[in-house]
Short mmCIF file of C-alpha atoms and ligand atoms in Angstrom, two decimals:
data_model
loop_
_atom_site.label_atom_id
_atom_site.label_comp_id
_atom_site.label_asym_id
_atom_site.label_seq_id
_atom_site.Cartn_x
_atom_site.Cartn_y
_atom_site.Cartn_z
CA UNK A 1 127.15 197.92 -125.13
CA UNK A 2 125.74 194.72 -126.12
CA UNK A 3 122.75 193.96 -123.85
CA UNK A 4 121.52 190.48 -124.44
CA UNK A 5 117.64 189.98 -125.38
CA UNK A 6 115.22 186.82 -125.73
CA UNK A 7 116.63 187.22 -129.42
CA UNK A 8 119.92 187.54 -129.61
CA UNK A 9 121.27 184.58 -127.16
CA UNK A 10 124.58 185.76 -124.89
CA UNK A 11 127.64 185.44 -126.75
CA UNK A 12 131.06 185.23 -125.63
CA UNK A 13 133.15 188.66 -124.43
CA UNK A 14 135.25 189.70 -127.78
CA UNK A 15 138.25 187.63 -127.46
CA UNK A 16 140.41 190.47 -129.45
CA UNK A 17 143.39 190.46 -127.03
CA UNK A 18 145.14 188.80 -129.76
CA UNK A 19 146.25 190.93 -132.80
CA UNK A 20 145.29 188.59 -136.47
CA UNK A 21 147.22 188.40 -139.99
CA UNK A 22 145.58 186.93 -143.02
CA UNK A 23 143.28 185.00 -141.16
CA UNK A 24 144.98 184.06 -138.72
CA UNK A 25 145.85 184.54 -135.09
CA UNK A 26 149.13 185.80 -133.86
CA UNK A 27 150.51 185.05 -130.64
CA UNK A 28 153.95 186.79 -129.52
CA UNK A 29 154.38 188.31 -132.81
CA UNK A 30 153.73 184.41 -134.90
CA UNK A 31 151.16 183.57 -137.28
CA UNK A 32 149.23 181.25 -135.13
CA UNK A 33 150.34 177.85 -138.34
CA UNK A 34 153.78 179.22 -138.03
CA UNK A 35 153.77 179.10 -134.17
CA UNK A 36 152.58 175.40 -134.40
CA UNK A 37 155.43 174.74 -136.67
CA UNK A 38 158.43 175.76 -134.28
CA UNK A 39 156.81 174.32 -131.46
CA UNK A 40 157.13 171.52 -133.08
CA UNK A 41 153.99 169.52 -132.06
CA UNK A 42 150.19 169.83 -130.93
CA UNK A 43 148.78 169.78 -129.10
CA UNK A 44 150.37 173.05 -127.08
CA UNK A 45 149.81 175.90 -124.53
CA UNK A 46 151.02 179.38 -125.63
CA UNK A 47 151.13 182.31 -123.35
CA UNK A 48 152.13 185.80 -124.99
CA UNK A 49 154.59 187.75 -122.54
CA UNK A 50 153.22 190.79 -124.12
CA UNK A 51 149.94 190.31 -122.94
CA UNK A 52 150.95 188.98 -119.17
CA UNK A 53 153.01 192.69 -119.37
CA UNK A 54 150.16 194.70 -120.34
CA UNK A 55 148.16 193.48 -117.80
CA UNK A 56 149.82 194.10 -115.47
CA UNK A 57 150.96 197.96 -116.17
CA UNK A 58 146.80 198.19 -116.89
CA UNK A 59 146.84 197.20 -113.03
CA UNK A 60 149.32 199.49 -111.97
CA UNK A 61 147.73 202.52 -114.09
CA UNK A 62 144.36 201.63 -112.91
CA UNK A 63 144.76 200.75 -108.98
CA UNK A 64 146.29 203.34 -106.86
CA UNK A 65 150.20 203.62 -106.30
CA UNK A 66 151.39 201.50 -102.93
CA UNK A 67 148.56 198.96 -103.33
CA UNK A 68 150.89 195.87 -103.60
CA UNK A 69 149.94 193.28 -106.82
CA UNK A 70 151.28 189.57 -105.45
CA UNK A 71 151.04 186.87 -108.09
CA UNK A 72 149.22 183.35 -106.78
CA UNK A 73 151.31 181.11 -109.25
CA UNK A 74 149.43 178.22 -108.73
CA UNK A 75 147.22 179.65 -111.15
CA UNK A 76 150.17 179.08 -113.85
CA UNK A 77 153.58 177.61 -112.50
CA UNK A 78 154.97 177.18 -115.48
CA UNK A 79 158.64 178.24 -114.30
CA UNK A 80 159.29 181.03 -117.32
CA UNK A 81 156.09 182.69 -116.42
CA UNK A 82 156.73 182.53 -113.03
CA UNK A 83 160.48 184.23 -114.18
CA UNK A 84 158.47 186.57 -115.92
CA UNK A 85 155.38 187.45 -113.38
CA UNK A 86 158.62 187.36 -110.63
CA UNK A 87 159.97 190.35 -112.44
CA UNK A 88 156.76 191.83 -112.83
CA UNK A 89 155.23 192.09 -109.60
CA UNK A 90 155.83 192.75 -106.15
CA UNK A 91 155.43 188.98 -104.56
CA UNK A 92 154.98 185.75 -105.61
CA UNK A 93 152.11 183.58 -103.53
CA UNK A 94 153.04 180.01 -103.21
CA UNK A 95 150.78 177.05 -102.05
CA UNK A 96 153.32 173.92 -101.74
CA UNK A 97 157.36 173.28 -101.17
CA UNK A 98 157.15 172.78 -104.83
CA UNK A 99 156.07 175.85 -105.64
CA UNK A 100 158.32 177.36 -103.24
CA UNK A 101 160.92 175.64 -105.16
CA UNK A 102 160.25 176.89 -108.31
CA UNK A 103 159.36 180.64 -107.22
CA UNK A 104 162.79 180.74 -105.68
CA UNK A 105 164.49 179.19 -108.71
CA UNK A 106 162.84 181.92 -110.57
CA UNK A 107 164.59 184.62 -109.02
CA UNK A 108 161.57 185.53 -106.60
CA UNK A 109 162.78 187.75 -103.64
CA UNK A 110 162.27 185.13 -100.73
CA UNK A 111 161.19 188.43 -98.58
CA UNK A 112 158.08 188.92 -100.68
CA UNK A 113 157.11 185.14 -100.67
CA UNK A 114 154.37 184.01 -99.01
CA UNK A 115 153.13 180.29 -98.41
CA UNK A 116 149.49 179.69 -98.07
CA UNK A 117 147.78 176.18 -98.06
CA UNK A 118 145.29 174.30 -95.91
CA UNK A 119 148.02 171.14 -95.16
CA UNK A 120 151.12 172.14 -94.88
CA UNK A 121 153.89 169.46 -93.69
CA UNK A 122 156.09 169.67 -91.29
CA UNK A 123 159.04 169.67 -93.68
CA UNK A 124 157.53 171.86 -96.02
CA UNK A 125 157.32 174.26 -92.71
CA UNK A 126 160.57 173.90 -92.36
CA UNK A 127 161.70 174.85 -96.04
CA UNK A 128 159.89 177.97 -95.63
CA UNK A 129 161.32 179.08 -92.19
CA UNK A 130 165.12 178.44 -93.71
CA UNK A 131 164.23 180.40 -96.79
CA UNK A 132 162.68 183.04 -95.21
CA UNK A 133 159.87 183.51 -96.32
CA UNK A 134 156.10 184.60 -94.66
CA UNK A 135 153.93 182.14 -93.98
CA UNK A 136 150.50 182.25 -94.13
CA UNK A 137 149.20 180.22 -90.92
CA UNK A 138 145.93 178.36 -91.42
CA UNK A 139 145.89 176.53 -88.22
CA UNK A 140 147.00 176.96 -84.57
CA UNK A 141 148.99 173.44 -85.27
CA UNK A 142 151.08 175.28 -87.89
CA UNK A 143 151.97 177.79 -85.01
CA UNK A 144 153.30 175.36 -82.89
CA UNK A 145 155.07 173.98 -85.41
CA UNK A 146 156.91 177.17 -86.42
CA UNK A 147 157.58 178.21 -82.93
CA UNK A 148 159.55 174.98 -82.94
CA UNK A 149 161.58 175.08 -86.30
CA UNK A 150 162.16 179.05 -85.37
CA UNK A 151 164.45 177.59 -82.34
CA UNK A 152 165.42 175.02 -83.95
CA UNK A 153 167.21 177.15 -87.01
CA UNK A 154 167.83 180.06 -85.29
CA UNK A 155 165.34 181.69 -87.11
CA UNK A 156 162.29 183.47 -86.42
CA UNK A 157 159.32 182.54 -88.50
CA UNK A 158 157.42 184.80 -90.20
CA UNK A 159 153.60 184.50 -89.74
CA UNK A 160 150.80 186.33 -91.09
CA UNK A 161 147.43 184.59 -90.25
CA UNK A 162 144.91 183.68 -92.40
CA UNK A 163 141.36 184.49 -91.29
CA UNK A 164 137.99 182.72 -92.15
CA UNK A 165 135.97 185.41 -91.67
CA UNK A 166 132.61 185.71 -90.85
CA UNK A 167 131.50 186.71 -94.30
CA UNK A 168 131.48 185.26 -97.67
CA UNK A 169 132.35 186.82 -101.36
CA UNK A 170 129.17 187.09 -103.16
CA UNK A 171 129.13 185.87 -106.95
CA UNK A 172 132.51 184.01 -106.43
CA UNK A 173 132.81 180.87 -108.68
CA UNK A 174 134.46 178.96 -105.45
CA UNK A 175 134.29 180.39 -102.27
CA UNK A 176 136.89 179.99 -99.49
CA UNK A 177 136.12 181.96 -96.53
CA UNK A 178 133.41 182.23 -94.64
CA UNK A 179 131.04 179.63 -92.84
CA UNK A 180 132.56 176.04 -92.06
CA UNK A 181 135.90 175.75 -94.12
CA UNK A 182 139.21 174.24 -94.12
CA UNK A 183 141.18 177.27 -94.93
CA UNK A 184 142.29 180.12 -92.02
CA UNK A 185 141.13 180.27 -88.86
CA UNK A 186 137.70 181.13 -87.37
CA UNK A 187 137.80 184.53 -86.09
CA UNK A 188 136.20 183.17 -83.00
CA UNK A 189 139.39 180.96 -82.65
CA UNK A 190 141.53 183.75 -83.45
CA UNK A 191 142.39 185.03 -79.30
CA UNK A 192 144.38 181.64 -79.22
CA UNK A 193 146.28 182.56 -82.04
CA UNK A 194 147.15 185.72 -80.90
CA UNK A 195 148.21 184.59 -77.29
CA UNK A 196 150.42 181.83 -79.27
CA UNK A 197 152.49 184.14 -81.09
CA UNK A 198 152.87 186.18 -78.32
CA UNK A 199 154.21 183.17 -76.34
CA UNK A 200 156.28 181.41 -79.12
CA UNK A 201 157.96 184.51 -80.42
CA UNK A 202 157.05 184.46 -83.68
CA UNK A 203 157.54 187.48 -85.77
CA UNK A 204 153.77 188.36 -86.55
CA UNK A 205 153.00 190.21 -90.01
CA UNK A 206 149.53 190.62 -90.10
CA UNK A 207 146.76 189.13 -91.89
CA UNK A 208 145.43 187.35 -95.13
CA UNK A 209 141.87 186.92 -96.21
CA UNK A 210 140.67 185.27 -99.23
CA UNK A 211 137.30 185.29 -99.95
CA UNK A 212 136.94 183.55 -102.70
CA UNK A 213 137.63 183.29 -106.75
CA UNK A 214 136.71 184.33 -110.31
CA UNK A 215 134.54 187.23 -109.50
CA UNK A 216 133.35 189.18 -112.59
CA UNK A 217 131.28 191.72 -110.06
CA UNK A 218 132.73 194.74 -109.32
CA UNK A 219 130.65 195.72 -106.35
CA UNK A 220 131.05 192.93 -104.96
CA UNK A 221 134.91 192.38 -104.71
CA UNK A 222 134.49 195.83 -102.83
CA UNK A 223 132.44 194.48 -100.46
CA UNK A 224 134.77 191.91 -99.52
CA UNK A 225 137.67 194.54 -99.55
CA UNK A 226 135.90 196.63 -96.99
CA UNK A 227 134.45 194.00 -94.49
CA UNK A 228 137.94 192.50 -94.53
CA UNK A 229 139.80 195.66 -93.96
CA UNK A 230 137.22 196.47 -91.10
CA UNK A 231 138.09 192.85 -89.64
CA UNK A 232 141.40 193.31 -89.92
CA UNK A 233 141.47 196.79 -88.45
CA UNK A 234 139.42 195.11 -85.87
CA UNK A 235 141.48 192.27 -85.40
CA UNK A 236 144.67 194.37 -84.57
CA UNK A 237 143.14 195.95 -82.00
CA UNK A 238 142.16 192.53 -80.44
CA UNK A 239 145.86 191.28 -81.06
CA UNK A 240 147.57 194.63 -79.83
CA UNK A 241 150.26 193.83 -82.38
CA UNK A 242 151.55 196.15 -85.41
CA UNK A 243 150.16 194.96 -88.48
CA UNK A 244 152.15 195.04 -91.12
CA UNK A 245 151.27 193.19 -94.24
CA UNK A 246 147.65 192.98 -95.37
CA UNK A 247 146.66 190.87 -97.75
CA UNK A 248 142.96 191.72 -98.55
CA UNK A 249 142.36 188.93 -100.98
CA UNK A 250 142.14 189.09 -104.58
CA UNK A 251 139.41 186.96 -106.76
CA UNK A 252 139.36 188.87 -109.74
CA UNK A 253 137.89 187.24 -112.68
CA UNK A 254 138.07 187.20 -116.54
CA UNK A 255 135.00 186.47 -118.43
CA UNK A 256 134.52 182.68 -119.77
CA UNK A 257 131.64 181.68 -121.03
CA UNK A 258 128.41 183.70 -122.89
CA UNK A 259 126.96 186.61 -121.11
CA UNK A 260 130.04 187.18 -118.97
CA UNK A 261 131.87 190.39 -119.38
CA UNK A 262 134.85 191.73 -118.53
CA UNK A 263 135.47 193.12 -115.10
CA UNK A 264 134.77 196.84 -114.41
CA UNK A 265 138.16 197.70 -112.29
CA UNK A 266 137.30 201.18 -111.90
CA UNK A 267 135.35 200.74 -109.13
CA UNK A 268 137.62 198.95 -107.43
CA UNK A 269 140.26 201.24 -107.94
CA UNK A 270 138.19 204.17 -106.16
CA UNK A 271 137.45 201.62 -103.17
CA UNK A 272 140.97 200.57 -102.55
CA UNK A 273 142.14 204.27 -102.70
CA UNK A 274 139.57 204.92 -99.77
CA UNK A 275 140.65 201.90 -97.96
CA UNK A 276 144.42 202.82 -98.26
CA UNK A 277 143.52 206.21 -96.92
CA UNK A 278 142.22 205.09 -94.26
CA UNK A 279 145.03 202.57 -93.56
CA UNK A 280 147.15 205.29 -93.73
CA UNK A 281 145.65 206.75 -90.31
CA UNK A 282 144.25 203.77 -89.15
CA UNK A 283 147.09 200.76 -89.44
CA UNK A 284 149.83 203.25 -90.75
CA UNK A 285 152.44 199.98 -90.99
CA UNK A 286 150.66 198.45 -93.02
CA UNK A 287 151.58 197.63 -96.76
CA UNK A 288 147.96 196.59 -98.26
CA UNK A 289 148.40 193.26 -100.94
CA UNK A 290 146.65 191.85 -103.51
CA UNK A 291 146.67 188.60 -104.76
CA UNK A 292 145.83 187.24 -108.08
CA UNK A 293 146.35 184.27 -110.20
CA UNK A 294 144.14 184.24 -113.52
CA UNK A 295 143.36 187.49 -113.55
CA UNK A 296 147.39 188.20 -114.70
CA UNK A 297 147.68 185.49 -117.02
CA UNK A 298 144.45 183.51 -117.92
CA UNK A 299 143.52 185.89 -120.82
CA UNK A 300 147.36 185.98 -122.08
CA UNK A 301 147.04 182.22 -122.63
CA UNK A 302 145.37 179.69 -125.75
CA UNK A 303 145.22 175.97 -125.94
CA UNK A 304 146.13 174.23 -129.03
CA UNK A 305 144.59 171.30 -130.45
CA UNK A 306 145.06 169.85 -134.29
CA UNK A 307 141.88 168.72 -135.92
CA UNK A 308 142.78 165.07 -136.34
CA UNK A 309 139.42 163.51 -137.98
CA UNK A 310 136.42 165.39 -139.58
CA UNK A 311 132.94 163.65 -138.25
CA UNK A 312 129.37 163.67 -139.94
CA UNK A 313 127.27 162.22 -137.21
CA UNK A 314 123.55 161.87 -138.52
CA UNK A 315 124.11 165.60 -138.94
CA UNK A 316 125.77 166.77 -137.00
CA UNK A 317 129.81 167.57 -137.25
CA UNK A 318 132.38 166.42 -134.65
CA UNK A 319 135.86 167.40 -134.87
CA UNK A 320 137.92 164.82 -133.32
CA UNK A 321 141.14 166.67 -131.91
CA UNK A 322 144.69 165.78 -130.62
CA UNK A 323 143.93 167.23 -126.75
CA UNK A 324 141.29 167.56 -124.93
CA UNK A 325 140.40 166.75 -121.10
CA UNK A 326 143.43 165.44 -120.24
CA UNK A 327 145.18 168.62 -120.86
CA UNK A 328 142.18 171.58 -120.38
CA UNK A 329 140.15 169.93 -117.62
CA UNK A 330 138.36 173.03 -117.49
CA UNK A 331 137.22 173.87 -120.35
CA UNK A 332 135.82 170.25 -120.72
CA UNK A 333 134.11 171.68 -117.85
CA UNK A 334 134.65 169.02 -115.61
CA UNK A 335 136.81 171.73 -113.52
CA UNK A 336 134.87 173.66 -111.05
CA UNK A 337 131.83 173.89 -113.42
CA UNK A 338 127.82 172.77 -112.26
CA UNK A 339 126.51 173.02 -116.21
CA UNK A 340 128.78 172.46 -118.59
CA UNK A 341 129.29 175.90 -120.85
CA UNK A 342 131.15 176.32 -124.31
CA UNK A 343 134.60 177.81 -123.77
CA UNK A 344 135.51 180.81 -126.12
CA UNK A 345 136.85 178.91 -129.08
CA UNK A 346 137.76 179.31 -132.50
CA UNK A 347 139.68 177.51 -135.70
CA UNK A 348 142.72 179.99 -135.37
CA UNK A 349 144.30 179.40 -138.82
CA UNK A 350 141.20 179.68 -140.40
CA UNK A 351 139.17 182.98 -138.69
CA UNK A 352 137.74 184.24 -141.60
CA UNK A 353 136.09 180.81 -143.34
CA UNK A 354 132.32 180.64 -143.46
CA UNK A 355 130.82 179.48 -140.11
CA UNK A 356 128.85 176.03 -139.33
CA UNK A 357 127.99 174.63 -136.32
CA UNK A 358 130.05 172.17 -134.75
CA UNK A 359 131.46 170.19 -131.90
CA UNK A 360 134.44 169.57 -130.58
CA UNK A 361 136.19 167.09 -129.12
CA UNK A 362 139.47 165.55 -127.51
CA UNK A 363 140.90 161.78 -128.31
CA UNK A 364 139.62 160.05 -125.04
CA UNK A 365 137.08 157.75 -124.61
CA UNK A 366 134.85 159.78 -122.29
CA UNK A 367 131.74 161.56 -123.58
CA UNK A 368 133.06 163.76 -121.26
CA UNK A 369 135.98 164.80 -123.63
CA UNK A 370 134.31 168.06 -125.20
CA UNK A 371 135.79 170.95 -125.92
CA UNK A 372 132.74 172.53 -127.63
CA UNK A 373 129.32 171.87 -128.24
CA UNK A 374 127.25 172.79 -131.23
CA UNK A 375 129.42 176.55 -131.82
CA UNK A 376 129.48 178.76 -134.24
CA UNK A 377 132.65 178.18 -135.66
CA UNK A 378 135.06 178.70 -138.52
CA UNK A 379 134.48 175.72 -140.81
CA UNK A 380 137.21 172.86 -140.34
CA UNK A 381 139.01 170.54 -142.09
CA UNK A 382 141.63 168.29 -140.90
CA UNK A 383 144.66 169.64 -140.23
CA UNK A 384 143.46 172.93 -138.85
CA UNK A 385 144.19 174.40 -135.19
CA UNK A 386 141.81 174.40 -132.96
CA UNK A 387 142.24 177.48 -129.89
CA UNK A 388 140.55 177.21 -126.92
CA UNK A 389 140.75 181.86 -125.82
CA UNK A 390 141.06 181.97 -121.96
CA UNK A 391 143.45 179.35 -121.63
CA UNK A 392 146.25 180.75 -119.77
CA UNK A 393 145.44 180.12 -115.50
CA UNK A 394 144.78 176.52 -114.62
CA UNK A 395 145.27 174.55 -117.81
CA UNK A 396 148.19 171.71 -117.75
CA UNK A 397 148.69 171.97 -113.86
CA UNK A 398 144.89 171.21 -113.38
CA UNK A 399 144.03 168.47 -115.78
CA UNK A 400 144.68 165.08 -115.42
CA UNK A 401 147.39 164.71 -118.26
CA UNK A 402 147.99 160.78 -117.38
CA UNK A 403 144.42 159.78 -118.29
CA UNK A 404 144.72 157.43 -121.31
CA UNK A 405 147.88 157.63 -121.53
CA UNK A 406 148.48 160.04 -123.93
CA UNK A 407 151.60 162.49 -124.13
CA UNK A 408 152.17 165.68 -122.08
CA UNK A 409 151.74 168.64 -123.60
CA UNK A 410 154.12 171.39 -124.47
CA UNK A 411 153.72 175.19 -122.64
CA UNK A 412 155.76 177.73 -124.72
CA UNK A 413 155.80 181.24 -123.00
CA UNK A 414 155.77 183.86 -126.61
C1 PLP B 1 143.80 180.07 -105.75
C2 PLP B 1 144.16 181.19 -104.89
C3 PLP B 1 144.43 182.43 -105.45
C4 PLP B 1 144.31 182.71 -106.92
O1 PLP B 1 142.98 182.70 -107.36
P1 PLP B 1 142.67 183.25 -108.82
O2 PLP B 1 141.23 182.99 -109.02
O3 PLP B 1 143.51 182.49 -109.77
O4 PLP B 1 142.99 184.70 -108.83
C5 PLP B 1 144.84 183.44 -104.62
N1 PLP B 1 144.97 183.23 -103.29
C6 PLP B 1 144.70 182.05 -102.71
C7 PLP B 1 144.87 181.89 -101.25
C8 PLP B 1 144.30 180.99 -103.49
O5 PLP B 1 144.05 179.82 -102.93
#
């Protein structure tokens, strides 16, 4: 184990998810220069299906059998991962009709959809009901609303609700439950709920709690598991209605930046296989869910960028790239970040060259267009490819791709 001291600053997790060949990295079985050249321009995203696979069966090997992996693809719509993950996994999550679109185009099983989101329209409502798939109810107005497109199509809505609980996820880079927040319900409000769905006719499901995002601790994701099993167990009770569909949150997260390392899903593992034990006595309907987003595909996943323009500024070296901001908001780290911190990056036709200390950056004309600041990296020249490692959850679909005006980029699923 590599323990950081006063001496030895924190360094990056070892990005060697990716297999290398003479220097170079290899995504889905390509030389990383060769890639480049079939896709036929940079700047690109590539995400290797072998990886998205293998982390997935190192989910199912690792978490006990019946505990139910959903995929949150707003972490990576891309449609032929979302094909892929759809084939992998026992549920897509889905936050907008447009998502729900493209999960269902994807071959997604409408029956293990669900639709979560803070605003959801009244059409969009009404999408969901006619495909038939669960939705997750963050408000008593999306109740009434349901109750009303249920007669209205002759269908019955299917409802799980989503709870703000009384607790929050501890060490969560964003946190969404607990305290004042726009998503799920109060538990205090939650008796009004309850006595609406037993009024409209809804067909109830259970419950979904989310605590929160891109944890890296162990002990605490259990934490969250428990208290919102015990709410949940607690909550049925209250509602005197079979729960069957549990979605205890997800918030599993892969290590970006120095110091972070990988999460320890052992622990987890022996938690959830006490939880479903007791499910099994305690709420014996119930099939218990997890959702993730970047913890499936984030890892599986590089940027791109070609080193347009080698910089000496009075010392120090800037390489000027093809992409930057406009298509990896976050690892600008103008995405969710309070101090900016260096991405895992390298110069991924060039791994083995003698190291100098450099900075990168993106075409725009924003200081705030940095991909890296003083690394140690691969010396460049131009020409050379430029990877920004943990690039596969919230790149293209989170980044503001029409600032200055430059062109989209390319996703190629490897
Ligand atoms: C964003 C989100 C997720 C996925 O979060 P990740 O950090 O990508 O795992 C899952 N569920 C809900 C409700 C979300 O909003």
């Amino acid at each position: 184990m590599n323990t950081p001291t006063a001496k030895t600053p924190p360094q990056h997790a070892p990005m060697d998810q990716f297999a290398r060949d003479g220097g170079e990295l290899v995504l889905g079985g390509q030389r990383l220069s060769l890639l480049a050249e079939r896709v036929g321009q940079t700047p690109f995203y590539a995400y290797d299906r072998g990886q998205i696979r293998a982390r997935v069966q190192q989910l199912r090997q690792t978490l006990p059998q019946g505990i139910e992996l959903h995929y949150a693809m707003k972490a990576n719509p891309m449609p032929a991962v979302v094909g892929l993950m759809a084939g992998l996994v026992d549920g897509i999550d889905v936050a907008s009709a447009g998502e729900l679109k493209v999960a269902l185009d994807a071959g997604a099983d409408p029956h293990e959809i669900s639709f979560a989101g803070p605003g959801k329209r009244a059409a969009e409502l009404r999408q969901a009901v006619a495909a038939g798939v669960l939705v997750n109810v963050e408000s008593l107005r999306e109740l009434t609303l349901l109750a009303g497109l249920s007669r209205e199509l002759g269908l019955p809505g299917r409802v799980a609700l989503r709870v703000n609980p009384d607790f929050e996820l501890k060490g969560s880079g964003m946190k969404m439950g607990g305290g004042p927040k726009q998503f799920g319900i109060d538990v205090e409000q939650l008796p009004q709920a309850f006595e609406q769905i037993r009024a409209l006719e809804l067909q109830f499901e259970g419950f979904h709690l989310f605590a929160g995002s891109q944890n890296l601790r162990a002990e605490a994701i259990c934490e969250a598991q428990q208290k919102s099993y015990e709410l949940a167990l607690r909550l049925a009770g209250e509602a005197g209605l079979p729960v069957r569909f549990l979605n205890l949150g997800g918030g599993f997260g892969i290590p970006y930046f120095p110091g972070e390392t990988r999460l320890d899903l052992a622990p987890i593992a022996d938690n959830l296989a006490a939880l479903q034990q007791r499910a099994r006595a305690e709420m014996p309907e119930a099939r218990l869910v997890l959702e993730l987003g970047r913890y499936f595909v984030g890892e599986a996943g590089v940027y791109v960028t070609r080193v347009l323009d080698r910089k000496l500024s009075r010392g120090q070296v800037f390489l000027v790239c093809d992409g930057g901001l406009n298509h990896h908001l976050s690892a600008s780290g103008n995405f969710g970040q309070v101090i900016r911190k260096n991405y895992p990056v390298t110069i991924g036709n060039r791994l083995d060259a003698p190291r100098e200390t450099l900075s990168a950056v993106g075409p725009l004309c924003t200081p705030l267009d940095l991909l890296a600041e003083r690394m140690e990296l691969p010396a460049a020249r131009e020409g050379d490819l430029l990877v920004v490692f943990q690039s596969g959850a919230y790149g293209p679909s989170a980044s503001p791709q029409a600032f200055l005006g430059h062109a989209p980029v390319v996703e190629v699923l490897v």
